[in-house]
Short mmCIF file of N, CA and C in Angstrom, two decimals:
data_model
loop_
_atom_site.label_atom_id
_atom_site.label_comp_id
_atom_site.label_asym_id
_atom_site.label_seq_id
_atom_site.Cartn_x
_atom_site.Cartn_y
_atom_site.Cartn_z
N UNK A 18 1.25 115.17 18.80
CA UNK A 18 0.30 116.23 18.56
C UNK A 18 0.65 117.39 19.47
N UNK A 19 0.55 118.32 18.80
CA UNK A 19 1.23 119.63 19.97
C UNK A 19 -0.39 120.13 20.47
N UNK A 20 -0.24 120.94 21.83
CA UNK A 20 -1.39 121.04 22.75
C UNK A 20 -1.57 122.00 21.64
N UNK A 21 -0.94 123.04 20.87
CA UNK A 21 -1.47 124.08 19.93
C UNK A 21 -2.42 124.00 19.29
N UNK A 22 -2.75 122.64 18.73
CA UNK A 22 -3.66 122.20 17.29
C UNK A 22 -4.73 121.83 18.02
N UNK A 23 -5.11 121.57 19.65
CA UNK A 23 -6.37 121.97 20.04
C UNK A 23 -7.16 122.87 20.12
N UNK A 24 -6.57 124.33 19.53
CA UNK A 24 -6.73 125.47 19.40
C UNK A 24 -7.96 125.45 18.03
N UNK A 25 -7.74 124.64 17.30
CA UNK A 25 -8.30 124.56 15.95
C UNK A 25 -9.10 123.33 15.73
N UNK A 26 -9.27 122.28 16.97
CA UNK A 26 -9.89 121.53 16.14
C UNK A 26 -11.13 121.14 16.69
N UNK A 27 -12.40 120.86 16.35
CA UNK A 27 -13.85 120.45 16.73
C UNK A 27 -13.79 119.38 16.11
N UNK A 28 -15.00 118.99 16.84
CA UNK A 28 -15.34 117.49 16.23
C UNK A 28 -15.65 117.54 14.77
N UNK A 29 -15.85 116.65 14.37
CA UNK A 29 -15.76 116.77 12.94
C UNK A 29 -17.14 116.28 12.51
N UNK A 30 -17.83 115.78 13.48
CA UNK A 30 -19.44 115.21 13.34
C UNK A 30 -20.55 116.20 13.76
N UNK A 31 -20.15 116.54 15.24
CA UNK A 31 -21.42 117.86 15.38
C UNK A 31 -20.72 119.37 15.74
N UNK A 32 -19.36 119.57 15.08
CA UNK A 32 -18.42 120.87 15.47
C UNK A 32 -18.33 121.17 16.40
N UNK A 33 -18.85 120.46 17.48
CA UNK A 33 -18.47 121.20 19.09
C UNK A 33 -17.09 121.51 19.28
N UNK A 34 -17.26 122.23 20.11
CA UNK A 34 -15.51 123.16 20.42
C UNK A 34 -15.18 123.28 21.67
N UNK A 35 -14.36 123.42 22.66
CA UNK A 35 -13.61 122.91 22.32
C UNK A 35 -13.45 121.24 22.73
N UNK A 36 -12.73 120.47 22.07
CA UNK A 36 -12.85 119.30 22.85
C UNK A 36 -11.94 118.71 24.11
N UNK A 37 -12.26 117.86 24.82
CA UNK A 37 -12.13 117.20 25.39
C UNK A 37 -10.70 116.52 25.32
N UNK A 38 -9.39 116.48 26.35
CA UNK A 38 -8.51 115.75 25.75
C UNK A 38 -7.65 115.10 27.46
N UNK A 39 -7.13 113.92 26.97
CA UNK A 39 -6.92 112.95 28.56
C UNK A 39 -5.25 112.53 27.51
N UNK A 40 -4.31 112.64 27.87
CA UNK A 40 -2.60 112.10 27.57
C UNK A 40 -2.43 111.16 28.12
N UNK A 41 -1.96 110.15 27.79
CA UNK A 41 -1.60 109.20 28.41
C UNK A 41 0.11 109.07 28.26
N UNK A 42 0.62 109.73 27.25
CA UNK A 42 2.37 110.02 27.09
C UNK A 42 2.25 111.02 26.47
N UNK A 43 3.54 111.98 26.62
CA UNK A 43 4.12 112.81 26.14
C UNK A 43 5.61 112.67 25.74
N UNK A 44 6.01 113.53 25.08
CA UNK A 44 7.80 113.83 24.95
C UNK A 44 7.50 115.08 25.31
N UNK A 45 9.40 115.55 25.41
CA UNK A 45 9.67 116.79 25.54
C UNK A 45 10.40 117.04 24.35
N UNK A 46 10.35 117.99 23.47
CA UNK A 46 11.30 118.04 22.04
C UNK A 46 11.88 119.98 22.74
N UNK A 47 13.18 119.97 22.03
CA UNK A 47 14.13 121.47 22.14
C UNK A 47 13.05 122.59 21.29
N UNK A 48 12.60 123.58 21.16
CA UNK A 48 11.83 124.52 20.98
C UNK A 48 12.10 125.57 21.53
N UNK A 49 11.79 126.53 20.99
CA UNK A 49 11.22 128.04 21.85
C UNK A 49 10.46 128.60 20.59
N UNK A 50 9.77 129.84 21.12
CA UNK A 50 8.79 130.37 20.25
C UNK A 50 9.64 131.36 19.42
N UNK A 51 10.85 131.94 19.39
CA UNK A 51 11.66 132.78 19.39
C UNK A 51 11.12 134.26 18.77
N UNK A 52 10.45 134.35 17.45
CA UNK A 52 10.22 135.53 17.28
C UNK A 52 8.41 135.65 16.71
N UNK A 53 8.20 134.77 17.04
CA UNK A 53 6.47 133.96 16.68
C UNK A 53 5.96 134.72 17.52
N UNK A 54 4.90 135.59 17.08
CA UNK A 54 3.85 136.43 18.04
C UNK A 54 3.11 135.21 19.33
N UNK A 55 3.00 135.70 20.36
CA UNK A 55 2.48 135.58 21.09
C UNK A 55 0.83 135.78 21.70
N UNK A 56 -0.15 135.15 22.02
CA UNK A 56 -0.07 133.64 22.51
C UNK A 56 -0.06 133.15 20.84
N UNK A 57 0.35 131.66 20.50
CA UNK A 57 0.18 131.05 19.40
C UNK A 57 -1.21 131.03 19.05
N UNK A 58 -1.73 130.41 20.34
CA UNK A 58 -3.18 130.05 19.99
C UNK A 58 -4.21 131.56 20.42
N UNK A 59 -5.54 130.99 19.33
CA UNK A 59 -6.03 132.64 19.28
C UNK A 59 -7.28 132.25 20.19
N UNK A 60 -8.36 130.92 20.17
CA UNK A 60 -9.05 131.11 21.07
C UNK A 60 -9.57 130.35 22.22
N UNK A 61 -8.44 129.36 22.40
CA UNK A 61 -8.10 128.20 23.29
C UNK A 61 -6.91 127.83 23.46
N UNK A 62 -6.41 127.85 25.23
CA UNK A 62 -5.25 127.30 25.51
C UNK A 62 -5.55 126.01 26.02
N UNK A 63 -5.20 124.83 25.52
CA UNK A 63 -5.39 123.53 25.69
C UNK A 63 -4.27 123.10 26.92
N UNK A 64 -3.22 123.74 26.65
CA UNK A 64 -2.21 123.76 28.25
C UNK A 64 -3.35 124.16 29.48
N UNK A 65 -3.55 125.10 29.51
CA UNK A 65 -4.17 125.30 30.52
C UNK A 65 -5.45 125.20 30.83
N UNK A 66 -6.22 124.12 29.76
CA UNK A 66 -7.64 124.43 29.76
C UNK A 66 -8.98 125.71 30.22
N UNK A 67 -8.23 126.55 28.93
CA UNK A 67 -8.78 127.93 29.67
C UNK A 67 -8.89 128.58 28.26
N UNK A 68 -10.11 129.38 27.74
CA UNK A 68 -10.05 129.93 26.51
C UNK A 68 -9.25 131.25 26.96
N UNK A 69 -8.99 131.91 25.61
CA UNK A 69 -8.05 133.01 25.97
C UNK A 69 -8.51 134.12 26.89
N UNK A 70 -9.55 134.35 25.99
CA UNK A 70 -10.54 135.38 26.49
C UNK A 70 -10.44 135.59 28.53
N UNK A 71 -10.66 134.08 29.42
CA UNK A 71 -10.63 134.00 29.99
C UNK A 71 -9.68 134.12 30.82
N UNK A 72 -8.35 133.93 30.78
CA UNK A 72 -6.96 133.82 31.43
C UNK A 72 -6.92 135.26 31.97
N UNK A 73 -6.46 134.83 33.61
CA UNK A 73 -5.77 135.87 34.17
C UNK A 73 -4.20 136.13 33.80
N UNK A 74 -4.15 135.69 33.82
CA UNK A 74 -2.31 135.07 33.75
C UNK A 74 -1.78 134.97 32.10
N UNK A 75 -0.57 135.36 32.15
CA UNK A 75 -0.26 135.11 30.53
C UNK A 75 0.06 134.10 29.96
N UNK A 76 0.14 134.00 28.88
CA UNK A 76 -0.08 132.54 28.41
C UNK A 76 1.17 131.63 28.47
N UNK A 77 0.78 130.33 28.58
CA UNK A 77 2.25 129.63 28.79
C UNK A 77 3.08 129.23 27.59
N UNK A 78 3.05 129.85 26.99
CA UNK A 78 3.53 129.38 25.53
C UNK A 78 4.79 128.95 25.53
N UNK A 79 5.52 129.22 26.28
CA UNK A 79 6.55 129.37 26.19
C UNK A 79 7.31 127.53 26.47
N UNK A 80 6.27 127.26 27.74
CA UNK A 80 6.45 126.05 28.23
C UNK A 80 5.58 124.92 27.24
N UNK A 81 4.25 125.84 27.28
CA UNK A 81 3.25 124.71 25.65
C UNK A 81 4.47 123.65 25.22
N UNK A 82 4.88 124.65 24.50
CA UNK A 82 5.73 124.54 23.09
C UNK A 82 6.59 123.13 23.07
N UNK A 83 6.83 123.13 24.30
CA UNK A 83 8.03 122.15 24.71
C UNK A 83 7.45 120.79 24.77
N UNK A 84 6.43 120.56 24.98
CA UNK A 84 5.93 119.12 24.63
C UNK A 84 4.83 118.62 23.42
N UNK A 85 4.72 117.36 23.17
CA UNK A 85 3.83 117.06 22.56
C UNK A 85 3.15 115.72 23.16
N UNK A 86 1.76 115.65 22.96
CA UNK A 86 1.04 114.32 22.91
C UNK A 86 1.74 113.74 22.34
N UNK A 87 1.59 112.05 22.65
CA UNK A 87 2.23 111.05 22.05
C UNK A 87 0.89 109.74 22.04
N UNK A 88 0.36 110.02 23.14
CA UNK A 88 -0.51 109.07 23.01
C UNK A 88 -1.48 109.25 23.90
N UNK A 89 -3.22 109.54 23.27
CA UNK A 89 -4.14 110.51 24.20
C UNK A 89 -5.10 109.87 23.62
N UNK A 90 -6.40 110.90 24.07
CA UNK A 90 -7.60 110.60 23.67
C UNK A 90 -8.45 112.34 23.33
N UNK A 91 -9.08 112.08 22.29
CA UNK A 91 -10.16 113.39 22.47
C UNK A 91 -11.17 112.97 22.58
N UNK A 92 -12.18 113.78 22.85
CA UNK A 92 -13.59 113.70 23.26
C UNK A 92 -14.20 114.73 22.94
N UNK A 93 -15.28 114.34 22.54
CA UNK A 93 -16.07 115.42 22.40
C UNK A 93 -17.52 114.93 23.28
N UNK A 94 -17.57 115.84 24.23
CA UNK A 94 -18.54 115.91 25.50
C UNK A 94 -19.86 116.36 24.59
N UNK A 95 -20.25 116.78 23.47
CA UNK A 95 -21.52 116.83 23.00
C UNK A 95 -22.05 116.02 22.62
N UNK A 96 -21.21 114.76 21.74
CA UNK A 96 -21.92 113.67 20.95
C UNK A 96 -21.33 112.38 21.57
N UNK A 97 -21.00 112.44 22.43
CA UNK A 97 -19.81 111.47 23.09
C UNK A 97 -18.58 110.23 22.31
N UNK A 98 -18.65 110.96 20.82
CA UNK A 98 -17.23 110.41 20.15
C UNK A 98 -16.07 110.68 21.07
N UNK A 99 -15.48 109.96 20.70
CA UNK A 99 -13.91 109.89 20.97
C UNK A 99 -12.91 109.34 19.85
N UNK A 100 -12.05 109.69 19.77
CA UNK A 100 -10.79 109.80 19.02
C UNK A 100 -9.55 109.46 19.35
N UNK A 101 -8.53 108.56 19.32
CA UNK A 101 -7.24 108.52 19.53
C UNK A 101 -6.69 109.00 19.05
N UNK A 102 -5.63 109.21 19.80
CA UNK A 102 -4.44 110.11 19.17
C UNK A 102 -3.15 108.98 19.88
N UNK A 103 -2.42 108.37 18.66
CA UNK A 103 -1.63 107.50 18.64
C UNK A 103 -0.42 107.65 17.69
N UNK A 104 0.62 108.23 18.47
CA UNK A 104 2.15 108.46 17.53
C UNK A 104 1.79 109.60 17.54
N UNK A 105 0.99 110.48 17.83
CA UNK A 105 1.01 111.79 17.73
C UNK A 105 0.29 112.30 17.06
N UNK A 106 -0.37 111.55 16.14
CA UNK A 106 -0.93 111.77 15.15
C UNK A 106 -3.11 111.51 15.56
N UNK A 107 -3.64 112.43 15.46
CA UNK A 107 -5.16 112.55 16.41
C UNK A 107 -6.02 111.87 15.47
N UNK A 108 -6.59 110.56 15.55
CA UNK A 108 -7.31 109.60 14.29
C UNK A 108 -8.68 110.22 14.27
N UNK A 109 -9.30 111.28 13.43
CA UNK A 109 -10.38 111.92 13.77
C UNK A 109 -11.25 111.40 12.91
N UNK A 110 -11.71 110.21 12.40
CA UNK A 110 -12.28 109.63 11.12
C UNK A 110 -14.15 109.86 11.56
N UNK A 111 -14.64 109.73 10.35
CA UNK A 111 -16.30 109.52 10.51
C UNK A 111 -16.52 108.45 11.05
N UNK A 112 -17.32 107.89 11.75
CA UNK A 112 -17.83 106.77 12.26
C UNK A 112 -17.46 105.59 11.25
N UNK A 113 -18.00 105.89 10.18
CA UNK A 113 -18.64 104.63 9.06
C UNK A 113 -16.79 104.40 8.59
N UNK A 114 -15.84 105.40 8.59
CA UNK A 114 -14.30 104.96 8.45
C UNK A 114 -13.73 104.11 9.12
N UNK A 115 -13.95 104.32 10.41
CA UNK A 115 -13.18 103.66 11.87
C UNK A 115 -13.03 102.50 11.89
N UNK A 116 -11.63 101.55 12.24
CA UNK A 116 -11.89 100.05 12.52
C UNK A 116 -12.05 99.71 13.89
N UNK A 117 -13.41 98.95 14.10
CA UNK A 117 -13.73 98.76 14.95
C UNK A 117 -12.81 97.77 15.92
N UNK A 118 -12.44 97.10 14.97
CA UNK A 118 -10.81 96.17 16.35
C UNK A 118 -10.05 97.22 16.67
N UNK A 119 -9.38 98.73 15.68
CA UNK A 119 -8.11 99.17 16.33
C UNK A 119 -8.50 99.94 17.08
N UNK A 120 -9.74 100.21 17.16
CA UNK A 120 -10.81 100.96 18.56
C UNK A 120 -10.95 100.71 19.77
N UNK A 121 -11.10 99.65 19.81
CA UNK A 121 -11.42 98.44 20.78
C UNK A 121 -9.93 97.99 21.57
N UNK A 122 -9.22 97.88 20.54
CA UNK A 122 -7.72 97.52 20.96
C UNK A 122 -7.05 98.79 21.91
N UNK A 123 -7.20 99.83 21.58
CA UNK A 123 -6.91 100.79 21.85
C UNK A 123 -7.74 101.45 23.14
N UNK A 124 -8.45 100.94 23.57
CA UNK A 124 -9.54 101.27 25.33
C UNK A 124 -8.94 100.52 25.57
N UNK A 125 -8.92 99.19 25.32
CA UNK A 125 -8.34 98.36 26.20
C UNK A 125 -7.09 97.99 26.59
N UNK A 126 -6.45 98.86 25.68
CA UNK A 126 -4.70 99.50 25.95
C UNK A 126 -4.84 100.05 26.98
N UNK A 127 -5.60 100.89 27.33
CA UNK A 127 -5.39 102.28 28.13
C UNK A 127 -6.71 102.39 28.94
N UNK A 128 -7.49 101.17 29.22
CA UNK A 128 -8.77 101.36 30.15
C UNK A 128 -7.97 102.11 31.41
N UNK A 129 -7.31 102.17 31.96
CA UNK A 129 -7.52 102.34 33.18
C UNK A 129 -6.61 104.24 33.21
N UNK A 130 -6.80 104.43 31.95
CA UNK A 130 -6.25 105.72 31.63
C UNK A 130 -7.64 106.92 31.33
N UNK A 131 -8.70 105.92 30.68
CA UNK A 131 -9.84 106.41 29.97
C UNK A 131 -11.14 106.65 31.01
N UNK A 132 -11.97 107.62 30.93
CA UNK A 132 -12.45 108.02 31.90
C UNK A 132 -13.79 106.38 32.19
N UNK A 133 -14.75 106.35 33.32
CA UNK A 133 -15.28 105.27 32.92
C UNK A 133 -16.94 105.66 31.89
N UNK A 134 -17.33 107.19 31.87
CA UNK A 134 -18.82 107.30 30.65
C UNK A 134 -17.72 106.91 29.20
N UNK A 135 -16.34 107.10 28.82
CA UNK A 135 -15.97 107.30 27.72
C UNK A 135 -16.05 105.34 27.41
N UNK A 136 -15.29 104.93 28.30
CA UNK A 136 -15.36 103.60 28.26
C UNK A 136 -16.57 102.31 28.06
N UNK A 137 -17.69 102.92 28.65
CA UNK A 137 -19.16 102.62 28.49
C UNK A 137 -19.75 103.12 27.60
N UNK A 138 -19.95 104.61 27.17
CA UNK A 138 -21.12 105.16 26.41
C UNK A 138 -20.12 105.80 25.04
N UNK A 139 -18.77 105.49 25.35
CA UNK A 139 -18.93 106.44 23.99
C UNK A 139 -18.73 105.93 23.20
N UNK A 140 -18.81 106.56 21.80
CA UNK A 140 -19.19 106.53 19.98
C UNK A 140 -18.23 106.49 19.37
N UNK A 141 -17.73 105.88 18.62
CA UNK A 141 -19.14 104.91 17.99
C UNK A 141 -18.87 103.47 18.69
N UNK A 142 -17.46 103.39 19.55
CA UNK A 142 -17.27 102.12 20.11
C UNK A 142 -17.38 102.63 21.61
N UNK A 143 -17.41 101.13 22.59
CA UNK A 143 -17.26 101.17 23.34
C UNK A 143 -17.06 99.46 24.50
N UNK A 144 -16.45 99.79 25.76
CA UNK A 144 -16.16 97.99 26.03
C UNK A 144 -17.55 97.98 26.52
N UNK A 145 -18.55 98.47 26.86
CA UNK A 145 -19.97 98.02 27.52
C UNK A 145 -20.37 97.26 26.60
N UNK A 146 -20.79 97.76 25.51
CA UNK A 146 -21.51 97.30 23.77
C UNK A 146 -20.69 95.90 23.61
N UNK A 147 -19.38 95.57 23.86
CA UNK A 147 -18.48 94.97 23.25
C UNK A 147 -18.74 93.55 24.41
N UNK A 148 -19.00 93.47 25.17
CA UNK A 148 -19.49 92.66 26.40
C UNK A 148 -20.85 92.33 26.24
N UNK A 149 -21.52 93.02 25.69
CA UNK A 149 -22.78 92.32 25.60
C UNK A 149 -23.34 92.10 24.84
#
C-alpha cells in the first residue's frame, strides 16, 4: 500500500478522516515522481503525519514514493475499527464481511506490534472479547 492512498481513504463505517496507521514491514521499490505535479497528495501527508494545509516544510514526496506498506494496520480512532493491511493490499470490509479467525490470526501475528486499546477494545474483533 503506498503512504499516498492514505490521502484518500476514511473509514468506510463512520467516514472519519484521517485514519490511523502503525507498519509493521515495508519495501523499498525504484520510483521517482519525475514529471507528476507536486505534493501528490492534496489533503494529507501520511509520511509525515501532517495535513497539508499544516506543513512547514515541503513535502517529502520525493522520498514517500520510494516505499510501500507491506504489512500494517489502520485505525480509525472514532469508532475504534481496525483494518489490516496484508501484502499490501488494506482489508477495509464491513463488519458483518470480516472473518473473524483471519482477524484474530492476524493481532496475534503482530500483538506486540499493535497498540494495547487496539488489541482490547477494538471492532469488531479483539484478543480481550476472545479470552473471555
Amino acid at each position: 500500500m503506498k503512504y499516498r492512498l492514505l490521502d484518500l481513504l476514511a473509514c468506510p463505517i463512520c467516514k472519519h478522516f484521517p485514519l490511523k496507521y502503525y507498519v509493521f514491514s515495508t519495501r523499498t521499490v525504484e520510483r521517482s515522481i519525475g514529471d507528476e505535479k507536486k505534493p501528490l497528495c492534496e489533503l494529507y501527508c501520511s509520511y509525515k503525519n501532517q495535513f497539508i494545509k499544516d506543513m512547514k516544510e515541503p513535502t517529502p514526496c520525493e522520498e514517500c514514493i520510494k516505499y510501500e506498506i507491506v504489512d500494517g494496520l489502520l485505525y480509525c480512532p472514532n469508532c475504534k475499527r481496525w483494518y489490516p493491511i496484508i501484502d499490501e493490499i488494506p482489508r477495509m470490509l464491513p463488519d458483518k464481511l470480516r472473518r473473524k479467525d483471519e482477524d484474530l490470526s492476524f493481532m496475534k501475528k503482530y500483538k506486540n506490534n499493535i497498540p494495547k486499546e487496539i488489541l482490547e477494545e477494538g471492532v469488531p474483533f479483539n484478543l480481550k472479547s476472545e479470552q473471555s
